[in-house]
Short mmCIF file of C-alpha atoms and ligand atoms in Angstrom, two decimals:
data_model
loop_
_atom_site.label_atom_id
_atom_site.label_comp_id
_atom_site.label_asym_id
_atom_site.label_seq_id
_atom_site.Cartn_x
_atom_site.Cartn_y
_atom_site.Cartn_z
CA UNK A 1 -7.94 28.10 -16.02
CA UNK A 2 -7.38 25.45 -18.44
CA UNK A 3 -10.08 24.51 -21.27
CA UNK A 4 -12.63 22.47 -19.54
CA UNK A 5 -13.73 19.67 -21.51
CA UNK A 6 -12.76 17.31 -19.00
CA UNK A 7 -14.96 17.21 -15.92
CA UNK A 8 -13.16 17.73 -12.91
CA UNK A 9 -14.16 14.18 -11.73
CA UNK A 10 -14.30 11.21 -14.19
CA UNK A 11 -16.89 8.06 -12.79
CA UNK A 12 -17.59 4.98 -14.29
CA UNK A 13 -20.93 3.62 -13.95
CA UNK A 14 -21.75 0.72 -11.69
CA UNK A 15 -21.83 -1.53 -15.17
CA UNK A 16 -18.58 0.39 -16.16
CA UNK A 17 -16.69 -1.10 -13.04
CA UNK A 18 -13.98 -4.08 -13.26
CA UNK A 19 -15.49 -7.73 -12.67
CA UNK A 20 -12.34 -9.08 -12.42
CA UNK A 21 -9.30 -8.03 -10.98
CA UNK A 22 -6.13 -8.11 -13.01
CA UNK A 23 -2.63 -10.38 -12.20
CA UNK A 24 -0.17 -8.07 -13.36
CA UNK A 25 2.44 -11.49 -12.64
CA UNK A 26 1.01 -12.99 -15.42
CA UNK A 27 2.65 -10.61 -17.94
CA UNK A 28 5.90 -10.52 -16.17
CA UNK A 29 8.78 -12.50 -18.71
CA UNK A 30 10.68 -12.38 -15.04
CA UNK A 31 8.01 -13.57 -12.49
CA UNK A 32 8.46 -12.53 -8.83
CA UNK A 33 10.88 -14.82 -6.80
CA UNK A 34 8.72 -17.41 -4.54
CA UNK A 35 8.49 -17.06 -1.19
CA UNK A 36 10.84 -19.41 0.50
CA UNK A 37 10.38 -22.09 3.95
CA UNK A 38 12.94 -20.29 5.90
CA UNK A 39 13.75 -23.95 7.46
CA UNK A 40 14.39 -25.46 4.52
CA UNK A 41 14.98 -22.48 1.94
CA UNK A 42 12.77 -24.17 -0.93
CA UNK A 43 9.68 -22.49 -2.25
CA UNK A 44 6.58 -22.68 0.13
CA UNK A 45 3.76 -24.78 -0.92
CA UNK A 46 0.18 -24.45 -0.89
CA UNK A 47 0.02 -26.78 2.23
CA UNK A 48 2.90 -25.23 3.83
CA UNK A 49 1.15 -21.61 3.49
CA UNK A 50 -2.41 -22.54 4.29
CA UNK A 51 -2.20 -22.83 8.08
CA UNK A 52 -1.33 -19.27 8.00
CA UNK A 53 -3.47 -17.89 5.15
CA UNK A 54 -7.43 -18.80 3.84
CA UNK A 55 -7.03 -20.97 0.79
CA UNK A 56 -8.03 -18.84 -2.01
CA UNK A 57 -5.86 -16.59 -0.85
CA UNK A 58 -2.93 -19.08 -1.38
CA UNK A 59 -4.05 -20.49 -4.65
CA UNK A 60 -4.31 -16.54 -5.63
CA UNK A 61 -0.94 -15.96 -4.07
CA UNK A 62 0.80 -18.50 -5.56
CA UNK A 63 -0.98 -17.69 -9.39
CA UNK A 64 1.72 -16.43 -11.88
CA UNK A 65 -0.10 -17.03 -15.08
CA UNK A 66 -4.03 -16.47 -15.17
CA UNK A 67 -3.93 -12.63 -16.01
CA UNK A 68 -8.02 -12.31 -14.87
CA UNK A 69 -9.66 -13.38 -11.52
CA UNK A 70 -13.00 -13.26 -10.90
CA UNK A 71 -14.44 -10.42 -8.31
CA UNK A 72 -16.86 -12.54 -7.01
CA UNK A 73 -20.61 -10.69 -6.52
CA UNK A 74 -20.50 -9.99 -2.96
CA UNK A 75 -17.13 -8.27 -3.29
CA UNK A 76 -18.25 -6.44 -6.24
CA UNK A 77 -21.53 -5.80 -3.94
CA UNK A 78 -19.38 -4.26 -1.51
CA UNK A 79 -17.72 -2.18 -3.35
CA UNK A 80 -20.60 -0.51 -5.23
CA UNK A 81 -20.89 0.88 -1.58
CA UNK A 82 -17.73 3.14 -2.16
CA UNK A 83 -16.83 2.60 -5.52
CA UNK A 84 -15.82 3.43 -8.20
CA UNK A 85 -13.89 5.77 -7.05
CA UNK A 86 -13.26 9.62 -8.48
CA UNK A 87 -9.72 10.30 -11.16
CA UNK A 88 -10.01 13.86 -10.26
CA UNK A 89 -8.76 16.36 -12.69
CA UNK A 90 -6.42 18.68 -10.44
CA UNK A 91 -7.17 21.73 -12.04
CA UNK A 92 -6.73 23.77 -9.48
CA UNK A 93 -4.01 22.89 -8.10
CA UNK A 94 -2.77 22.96 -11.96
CA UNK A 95 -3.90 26.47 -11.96
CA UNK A 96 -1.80 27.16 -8.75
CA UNK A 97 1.52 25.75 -9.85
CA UNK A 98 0.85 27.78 -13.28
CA UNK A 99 2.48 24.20 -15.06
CA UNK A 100 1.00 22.91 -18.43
CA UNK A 101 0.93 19.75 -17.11
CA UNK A 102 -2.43 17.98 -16.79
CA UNK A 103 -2.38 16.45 -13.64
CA UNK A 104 -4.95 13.60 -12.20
CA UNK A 105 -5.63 11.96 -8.88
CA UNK A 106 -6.94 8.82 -7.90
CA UNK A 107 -8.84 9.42 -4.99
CA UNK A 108 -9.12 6.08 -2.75
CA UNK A 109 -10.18 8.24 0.68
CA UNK A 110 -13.81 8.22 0.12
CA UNK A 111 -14.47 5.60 2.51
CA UNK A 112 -15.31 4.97 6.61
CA UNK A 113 -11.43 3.35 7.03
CA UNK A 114 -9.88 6.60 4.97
CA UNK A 115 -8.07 5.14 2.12
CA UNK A 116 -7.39 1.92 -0.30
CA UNK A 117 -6.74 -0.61 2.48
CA UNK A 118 -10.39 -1.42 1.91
CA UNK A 119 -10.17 -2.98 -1.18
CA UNK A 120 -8.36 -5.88 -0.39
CA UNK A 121 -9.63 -6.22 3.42
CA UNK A 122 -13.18 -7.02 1.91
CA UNK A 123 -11.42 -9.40 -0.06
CA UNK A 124 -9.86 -11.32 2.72
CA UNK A 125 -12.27 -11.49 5.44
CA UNK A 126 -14.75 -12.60 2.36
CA UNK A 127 -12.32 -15.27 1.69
CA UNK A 128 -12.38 -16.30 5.63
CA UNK A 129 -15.68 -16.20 6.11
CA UNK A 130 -16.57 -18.64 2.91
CA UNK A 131 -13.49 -20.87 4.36
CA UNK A 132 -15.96 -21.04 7.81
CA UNK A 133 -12.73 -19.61 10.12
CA UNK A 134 -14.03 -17.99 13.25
CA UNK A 135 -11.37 -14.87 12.84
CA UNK A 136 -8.62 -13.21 11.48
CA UNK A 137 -5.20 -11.34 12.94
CA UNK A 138 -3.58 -8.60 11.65
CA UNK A 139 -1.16 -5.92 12.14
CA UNK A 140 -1.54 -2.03 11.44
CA UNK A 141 0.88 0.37 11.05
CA UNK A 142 -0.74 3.86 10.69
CA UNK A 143 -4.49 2.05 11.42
CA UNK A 144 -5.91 2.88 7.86
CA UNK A 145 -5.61 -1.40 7.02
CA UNK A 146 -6.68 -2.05 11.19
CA UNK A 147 -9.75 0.15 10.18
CA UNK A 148 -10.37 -1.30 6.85
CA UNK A 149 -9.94 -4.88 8.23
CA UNK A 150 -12.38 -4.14 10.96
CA UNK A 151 -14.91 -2.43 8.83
CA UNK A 152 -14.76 -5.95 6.40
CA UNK A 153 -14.85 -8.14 9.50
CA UNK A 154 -17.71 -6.63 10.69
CA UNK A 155 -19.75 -7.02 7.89
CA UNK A 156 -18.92 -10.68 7.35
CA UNK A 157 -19.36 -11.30 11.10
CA UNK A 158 -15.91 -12.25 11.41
CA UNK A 159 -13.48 -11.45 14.55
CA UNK A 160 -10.30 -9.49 14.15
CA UNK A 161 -7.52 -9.11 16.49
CA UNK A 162 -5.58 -6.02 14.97
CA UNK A 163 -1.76 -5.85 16.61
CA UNK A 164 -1.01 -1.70 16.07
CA UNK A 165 2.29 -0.65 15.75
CA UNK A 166 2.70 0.89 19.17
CA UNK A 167 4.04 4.38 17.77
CA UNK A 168 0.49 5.14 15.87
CA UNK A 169 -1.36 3.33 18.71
CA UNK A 170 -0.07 6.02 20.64
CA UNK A 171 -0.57 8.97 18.45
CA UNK A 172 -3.95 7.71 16.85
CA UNK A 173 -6.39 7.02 19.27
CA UNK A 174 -9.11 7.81 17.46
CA UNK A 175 -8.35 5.44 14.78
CA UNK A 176 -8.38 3.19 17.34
CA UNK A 177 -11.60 3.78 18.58
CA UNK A 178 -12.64 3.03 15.39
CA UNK A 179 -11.88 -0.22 14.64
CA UNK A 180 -12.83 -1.26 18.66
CA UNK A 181 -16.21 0.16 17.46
CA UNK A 182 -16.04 -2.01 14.42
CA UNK A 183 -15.18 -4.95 16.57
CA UNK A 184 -12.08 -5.48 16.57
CA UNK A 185 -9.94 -5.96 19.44
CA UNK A 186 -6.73 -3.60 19.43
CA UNK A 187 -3.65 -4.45 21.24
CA UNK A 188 0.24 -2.28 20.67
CA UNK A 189 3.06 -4.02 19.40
CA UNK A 190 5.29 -4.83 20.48
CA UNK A 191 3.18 -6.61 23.56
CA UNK A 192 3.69 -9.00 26.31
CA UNK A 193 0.81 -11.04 25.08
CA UNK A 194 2.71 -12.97 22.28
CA UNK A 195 6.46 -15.35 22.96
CA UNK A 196 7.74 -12.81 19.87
CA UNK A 197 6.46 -9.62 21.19
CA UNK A 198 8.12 -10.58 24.45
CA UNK A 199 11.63 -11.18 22.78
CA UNK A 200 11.67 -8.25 20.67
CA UNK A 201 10.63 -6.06 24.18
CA UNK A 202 13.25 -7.62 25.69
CA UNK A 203 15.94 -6.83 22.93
CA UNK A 204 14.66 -3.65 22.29
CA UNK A 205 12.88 -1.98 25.58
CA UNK A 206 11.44 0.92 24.96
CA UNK A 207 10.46 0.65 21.17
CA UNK A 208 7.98 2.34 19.51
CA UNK A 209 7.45 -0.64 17.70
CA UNK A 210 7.43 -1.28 13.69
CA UNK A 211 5.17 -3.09 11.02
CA UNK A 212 7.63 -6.05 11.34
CA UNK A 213 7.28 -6.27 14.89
CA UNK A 214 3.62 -6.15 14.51
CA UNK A 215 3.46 -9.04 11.89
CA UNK A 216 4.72 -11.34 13.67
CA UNK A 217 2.82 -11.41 17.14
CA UNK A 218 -0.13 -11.28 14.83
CA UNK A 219 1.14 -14.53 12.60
CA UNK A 220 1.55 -16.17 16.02
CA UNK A 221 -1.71 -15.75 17.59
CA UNK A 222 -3.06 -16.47 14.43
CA UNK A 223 -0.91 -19.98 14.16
CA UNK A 224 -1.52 -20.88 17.18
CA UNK A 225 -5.31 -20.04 17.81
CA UNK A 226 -7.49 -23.06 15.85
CA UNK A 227 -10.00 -21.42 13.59
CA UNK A 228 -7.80 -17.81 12.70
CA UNK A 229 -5.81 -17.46 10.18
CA UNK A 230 -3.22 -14.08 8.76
CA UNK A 231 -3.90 -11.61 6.81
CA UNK A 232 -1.91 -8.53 5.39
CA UNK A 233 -2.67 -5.83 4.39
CA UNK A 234 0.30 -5.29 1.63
CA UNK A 235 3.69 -6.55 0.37
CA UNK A 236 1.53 -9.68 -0.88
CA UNK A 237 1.01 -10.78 -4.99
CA UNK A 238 -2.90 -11.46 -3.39
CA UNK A 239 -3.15 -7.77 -2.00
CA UNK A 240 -2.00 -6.62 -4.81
CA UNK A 241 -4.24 -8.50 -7.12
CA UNK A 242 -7.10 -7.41 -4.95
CA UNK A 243 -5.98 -3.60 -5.17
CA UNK A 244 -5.53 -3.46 -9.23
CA UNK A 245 -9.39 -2.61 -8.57
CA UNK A 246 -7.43 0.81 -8.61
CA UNK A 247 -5.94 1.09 -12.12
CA UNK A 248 -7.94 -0.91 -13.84
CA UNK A 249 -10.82 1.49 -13.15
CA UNK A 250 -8.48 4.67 -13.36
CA UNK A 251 -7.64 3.30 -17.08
CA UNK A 252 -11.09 2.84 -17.90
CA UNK A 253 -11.79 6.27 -17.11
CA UNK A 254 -8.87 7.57 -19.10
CA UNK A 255 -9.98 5.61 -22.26
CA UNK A 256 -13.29 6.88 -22.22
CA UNK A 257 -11.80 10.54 -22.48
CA UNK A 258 -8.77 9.03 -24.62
CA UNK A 259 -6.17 10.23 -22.26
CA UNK A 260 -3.15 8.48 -22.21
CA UNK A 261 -0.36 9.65 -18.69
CA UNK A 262 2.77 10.35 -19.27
CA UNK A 263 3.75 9.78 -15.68
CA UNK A 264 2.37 7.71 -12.71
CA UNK A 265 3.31 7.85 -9.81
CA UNK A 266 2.24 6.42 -6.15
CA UNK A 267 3.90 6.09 -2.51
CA UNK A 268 5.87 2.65 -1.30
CA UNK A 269 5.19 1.43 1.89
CA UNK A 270 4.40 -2.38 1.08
CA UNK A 271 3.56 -1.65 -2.85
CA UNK A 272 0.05 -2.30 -2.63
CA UNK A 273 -1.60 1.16 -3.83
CA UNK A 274 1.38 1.33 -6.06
CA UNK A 275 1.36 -2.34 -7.53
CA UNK A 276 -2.79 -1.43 -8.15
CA UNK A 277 -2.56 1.62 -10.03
CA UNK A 278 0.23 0.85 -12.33
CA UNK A 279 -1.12 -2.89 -13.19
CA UNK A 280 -3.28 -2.22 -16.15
CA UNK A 281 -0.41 0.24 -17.30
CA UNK A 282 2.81 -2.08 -16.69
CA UNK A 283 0.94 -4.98 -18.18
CA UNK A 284 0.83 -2.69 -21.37
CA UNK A 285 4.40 -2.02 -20.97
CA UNK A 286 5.57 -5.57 -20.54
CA UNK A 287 3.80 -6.53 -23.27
CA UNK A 288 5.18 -3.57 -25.16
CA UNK A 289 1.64 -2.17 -26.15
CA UNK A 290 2.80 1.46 -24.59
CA UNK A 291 5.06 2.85 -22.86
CA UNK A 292 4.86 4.96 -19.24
CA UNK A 293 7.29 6.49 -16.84
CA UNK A 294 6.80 5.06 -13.42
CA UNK A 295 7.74 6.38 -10.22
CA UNK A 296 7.29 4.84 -6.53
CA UNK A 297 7.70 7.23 -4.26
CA UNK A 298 9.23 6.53 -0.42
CA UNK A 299 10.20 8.13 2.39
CA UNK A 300 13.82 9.10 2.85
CA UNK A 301 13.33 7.67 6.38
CA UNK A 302 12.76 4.33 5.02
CA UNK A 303 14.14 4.05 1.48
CA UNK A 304 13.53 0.22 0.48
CA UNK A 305 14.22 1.08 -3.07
CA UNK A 306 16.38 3.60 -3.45
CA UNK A 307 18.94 2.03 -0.28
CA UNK A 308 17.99 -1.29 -0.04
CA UNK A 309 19.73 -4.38 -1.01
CA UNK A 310 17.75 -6.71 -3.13
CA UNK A 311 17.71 -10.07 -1.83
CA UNK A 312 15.40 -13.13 0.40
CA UNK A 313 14.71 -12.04 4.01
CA UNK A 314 12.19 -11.88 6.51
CA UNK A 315 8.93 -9.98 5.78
CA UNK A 316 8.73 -9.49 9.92
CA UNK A 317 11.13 -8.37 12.56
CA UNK A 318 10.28 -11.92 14.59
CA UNK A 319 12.21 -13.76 12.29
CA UNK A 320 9.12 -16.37 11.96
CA UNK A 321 7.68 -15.31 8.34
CA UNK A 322 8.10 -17.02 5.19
CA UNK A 323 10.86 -15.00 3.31
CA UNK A 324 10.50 -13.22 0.35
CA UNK A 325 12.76 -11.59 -2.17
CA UNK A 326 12.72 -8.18 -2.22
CA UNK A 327 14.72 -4.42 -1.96
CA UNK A 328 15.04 -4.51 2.32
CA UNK A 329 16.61 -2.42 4.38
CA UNK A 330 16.74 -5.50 6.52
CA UNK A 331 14.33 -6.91 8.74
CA UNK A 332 15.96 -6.00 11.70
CA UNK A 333 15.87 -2.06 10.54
CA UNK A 334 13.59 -0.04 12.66
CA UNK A 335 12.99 3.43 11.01
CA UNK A 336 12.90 6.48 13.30
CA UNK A 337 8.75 7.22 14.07
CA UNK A 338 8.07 9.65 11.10
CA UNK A 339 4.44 10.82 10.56
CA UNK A 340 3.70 8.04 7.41
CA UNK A 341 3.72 5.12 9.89
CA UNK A 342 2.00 3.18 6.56
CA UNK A 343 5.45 3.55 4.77
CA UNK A 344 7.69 2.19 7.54
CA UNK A 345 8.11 -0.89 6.51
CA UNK A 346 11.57 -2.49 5.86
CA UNK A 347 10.78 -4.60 2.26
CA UNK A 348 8.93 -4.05 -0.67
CA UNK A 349 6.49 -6.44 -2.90
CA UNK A 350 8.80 -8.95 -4.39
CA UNK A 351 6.34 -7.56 -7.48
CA UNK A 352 7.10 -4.51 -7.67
CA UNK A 353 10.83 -5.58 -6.66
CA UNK A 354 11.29 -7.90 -9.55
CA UNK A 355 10.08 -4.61 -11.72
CA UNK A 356 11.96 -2.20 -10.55
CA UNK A 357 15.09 -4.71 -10.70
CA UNK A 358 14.51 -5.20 -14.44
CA UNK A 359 14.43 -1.25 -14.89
CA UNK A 360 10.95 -0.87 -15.62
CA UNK A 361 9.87 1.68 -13.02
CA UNK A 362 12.23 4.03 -11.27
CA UNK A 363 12.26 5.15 -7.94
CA UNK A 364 12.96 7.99 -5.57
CA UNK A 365 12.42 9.74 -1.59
CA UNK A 366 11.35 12.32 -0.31
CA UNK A 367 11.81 13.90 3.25
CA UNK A 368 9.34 14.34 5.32
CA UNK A 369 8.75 17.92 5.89
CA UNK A 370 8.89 18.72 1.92
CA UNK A 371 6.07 16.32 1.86
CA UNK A 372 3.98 18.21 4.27
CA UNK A 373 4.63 21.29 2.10
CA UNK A 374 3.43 19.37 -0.45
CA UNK A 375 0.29 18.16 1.66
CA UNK A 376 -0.38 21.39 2.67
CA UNK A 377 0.01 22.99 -0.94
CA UNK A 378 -2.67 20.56 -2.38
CA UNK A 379 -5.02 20.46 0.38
CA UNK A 380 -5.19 24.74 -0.10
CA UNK A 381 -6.31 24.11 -3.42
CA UNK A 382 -7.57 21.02 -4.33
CA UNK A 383 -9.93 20.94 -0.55
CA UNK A 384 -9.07 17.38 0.47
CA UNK A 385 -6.61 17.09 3.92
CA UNK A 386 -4.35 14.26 2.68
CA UNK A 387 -2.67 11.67 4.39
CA UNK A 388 0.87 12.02 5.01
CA UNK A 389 1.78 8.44 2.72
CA UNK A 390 -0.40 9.66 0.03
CA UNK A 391 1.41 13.02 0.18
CA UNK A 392 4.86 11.59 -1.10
CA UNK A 393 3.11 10.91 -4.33
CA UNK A 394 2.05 14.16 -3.96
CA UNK A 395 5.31 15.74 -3.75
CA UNK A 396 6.61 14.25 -6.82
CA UNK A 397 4.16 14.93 -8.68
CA UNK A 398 3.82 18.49 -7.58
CA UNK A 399 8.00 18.20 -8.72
CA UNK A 400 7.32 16.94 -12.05
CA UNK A 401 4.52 19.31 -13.04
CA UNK A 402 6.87 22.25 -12.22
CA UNK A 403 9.70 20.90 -14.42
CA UNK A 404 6.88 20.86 -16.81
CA UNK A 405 6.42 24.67 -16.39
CA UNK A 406 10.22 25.17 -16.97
CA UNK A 407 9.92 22.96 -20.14
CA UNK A 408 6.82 24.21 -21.38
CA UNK A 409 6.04 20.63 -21.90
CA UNK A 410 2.41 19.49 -21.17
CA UNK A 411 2.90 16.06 -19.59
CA UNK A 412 0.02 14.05 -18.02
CA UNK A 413 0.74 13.18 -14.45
CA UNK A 414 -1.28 10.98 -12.46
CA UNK A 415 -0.99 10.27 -8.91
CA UNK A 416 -2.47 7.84 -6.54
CA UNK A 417 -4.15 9.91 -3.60
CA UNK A 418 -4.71 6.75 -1.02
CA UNK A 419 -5.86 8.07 1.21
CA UNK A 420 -7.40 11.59 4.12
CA UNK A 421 -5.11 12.42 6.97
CA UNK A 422 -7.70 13.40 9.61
CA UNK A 423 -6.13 11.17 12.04
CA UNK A 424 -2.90 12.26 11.13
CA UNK A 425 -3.55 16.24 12.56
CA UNK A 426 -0.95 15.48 15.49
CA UNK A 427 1.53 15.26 12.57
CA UNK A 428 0.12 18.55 10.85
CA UNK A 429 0.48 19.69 14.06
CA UNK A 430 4.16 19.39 14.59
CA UNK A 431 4.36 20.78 10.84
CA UNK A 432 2.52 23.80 11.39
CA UNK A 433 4.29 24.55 14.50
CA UNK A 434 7.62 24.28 12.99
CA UNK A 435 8.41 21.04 14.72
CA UNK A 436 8.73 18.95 12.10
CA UNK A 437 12.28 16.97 11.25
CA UNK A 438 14.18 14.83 8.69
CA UNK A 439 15.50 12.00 10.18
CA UNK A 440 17.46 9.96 7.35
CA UNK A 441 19.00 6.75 8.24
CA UNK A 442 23.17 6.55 8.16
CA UNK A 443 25.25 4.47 5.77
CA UNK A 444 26.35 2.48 8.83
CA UNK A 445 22.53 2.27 10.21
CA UNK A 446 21.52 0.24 6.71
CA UNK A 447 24.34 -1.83 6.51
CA UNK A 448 24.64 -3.07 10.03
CA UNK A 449 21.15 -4.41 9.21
CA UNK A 450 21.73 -5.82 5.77
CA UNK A 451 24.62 -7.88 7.79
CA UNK A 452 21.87 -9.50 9.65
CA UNK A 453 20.22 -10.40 6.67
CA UNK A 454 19.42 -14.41 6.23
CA UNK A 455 21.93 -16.24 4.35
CA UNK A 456 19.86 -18.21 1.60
CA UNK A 457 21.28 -20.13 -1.62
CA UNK A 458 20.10 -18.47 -4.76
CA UNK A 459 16.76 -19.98 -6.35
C1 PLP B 501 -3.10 6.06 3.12
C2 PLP B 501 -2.02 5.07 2.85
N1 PLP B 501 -1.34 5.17 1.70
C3 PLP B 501 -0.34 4.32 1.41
C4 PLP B 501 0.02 3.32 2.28
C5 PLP B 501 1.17 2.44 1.91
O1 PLP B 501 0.85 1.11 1.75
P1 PLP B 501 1.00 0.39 0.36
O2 PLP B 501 2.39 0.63 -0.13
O3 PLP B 501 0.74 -1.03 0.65
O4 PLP B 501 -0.02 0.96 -0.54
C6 PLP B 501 -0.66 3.16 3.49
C7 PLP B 501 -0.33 2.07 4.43
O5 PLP B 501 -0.76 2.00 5.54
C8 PLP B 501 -1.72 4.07 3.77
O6 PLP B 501 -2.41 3.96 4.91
#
């Protein structure tokens, strides 16, 4: 076993944890692109967004240049109930792979809802609730933002319609039952209870649905009921303001022990968890304080990054969202139902996007079933069941730490762990019985949706 003189979990005191959360935008030379009418194709305005979000949550969206907002005390409050969260020294798991490499996890999973989600659900409904709306709508993929967005609802006394993605409402009924016991009403998408869930079933019968589908029944109830407004749970600058809670305290932790990573990496689904941990890191690199390899990490199912086209389109299969700029695989692409239903999603934070355009992360995928070797690897060792999103970070990291071994080199990896997988056991399942498949998306299957991508002049 390595020398010890780091504990195995690093916490920051309750005085030790962020008051403000940090706008990575603001030290970006290359800001994000806007997000565009898709009637007129100019940049949305703060009127033109607000009957769809809560105001703060515009002005915050909308913020390219003040690099520190405010956690205001009853989100700070909140968190104290879960936070700060553990950068766990893997040395186990170290010990296992017999790598020099130090490797250290983020671990976001401590919580009722199971992962990060939380961080920026408290966020919004607290937003909502000071704005005096009556509820919010949502849609879930997986269930870990449903549950976290019930679980903030609940304790602002707010209601929340959650549209699931009818896959995961399928094969996670407990989750469900969770966020009905939280409050929230749960309905799969696509439905017959919204004009766009009616199209898409009649377009597509027979889907198991998608995070795009999802998004927009919820952005129509929500647009159409007085008093509710949208929220999401990712993709969004505001989400991932709200989740830089995550690196800014993993940083903290790091400097008190002077460690400095080599590596981070974190899964893609939206960018949230991603866009959080890196912040504090990637503002250091923009400004060209230090310098840190970067990797987001997606599934080869849906591979945004690595096979997308960068460019303005729909953030929803409905067609009725704002567009953003961003890698897509097209919002008309619905990936085959693989076991991280929380990185199914065809587009990518035009954040992290404009980044990775001007080279300053990288990007890769994984398959599915060499994550679950991965999952099962860490959870042997290291005693936490992951989920299967947080388990492509895994992977890669587990990857890098044994080039390390063959190097001799004695990097510092750290990885975002999101989130626990113990609604995700009918996917272990499968795995453990040898069921488990790779289903990677043809050449032909990308491109016939990039063709249907909007056409919109260059801003
Ligand atoms: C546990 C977990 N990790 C990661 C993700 C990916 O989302 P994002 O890229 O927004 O962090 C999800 C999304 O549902 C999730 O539930």
């Amino acid at each position: 076993m390595a020398d010890q003189t780091i504990p195995y979990k690093i916490y920051l005191t309750e005085e030790e944890m962020p008051k403000a959360w940090y706008n990575l935008r603001s030290d970006m030379k290359n800001k994000p692109a806007p997000l565009l009418n898709p009637g007129t194709g100019k940049p949305l305005t703060a009127e033109e967004l607000s009957p769809i979000f809560c105001e703060e949550l515009v002005a915050q969206e909308l913020d390219d240049t003040t690099p520190f907002i405010e956690i205001p005390e009853e989100i700070r409050n909140f968190y104290k109930m879960y936070r700060p969260s553990p950068l766990v020294r893997a040395y186990c798991l170290e010990q296992k792979l017999g790598t020099p490499a130090k490797i250290y996890y983020k671990f976001e999973g401590n919580n009722t809802s199971g992962s990060h989600k939380l961080n920026s659900a408290i966020a919004q409904a607290y937003y909502a609730k000071k704005q005096g709306l009556k509820g919010v709508t949502t849609e879930t993929g997986a269930g870990q933002w449903g549950t976290a967005l019930s679980m903030a609802c609940s304790y602002f006394d707010l209601d929340c319609k959650v549209f699931m993605v009818k896959v995961s409402y399928e094969q996670k009924p407990f989750r469900r039952e969770v966020m009905r016991t939280y409050g929230a009403s749960v309905v799969p998408s696509p439905s017959e209870t919204t004009e766009v869930g009616k199209k898409i079933l009649a377009e597509h019968p027979g889907t198991t649905g998608s995070l795009g589908c999802a998004i927009s029944e919820a952005v129509e109830v929500a647009t159409k009921n007085p008093g509710y407004r949208y929220v999401l749970g990712s993709v969004l600058n505001q989400v991932l303001l709200h989740q830089s809670v995550i690196g800014l305290e993993t940083k903290a932790a790091l400097d008190k022990y002077g460690i400095k990573p080599d590596i981070i990496i974190g899964c893609a689904g939206g960018g949230s968890n991603l866009g959080g941990l890196i912040a504090p890191f990637m503002g250091e690199k923009l400004r060209g304080e230090a310098d840190y390899r970067i990797i987001a990490v997606e599934p080869a199912s849906c591979p945004s990054f690595t096979r997308g086209t960068y460019a303005y389109d729909f953030c929803d299969t409905g067609m009725i969202c704002p567009l953003a700029k961003m890698y897509t695989l097209g919002s008309s692409f619905i990936p085959s139902a693989n076991h991280a239903g929380g990185l199914r999603f065809h587009g990518m934070s035009s954040t992290l996007s404009q980044l990775y355009h001007d080279g300053y992360m990288e990007a890769t995928s994984v398959e599915q079933t060499s994550v679950f070797e991965a999952a099962e690897q860490f959870a042997r060792v290291e005693g936490i069941l992951p989920a299967p999103e947080s388990s492509h970070a895994i992977r890669v990291a587990i990857d890098e730490a044994l080039k390390c071994k063959e190097t001799g080199e004695e990097k510092t990896i750290v990885f975002g762990l999101t989130g626990t997988g113990y609604f995700d056991l009918v996917a272990y399942q499968k795995y453990n019985d040898g069921e488990m498949t790779d289903t990677i998306p043809t050449d032909e299957d990308i491109a016939a949706s990039i063709a249907k991508l909007p056409k919109v002049p260059e801003a």
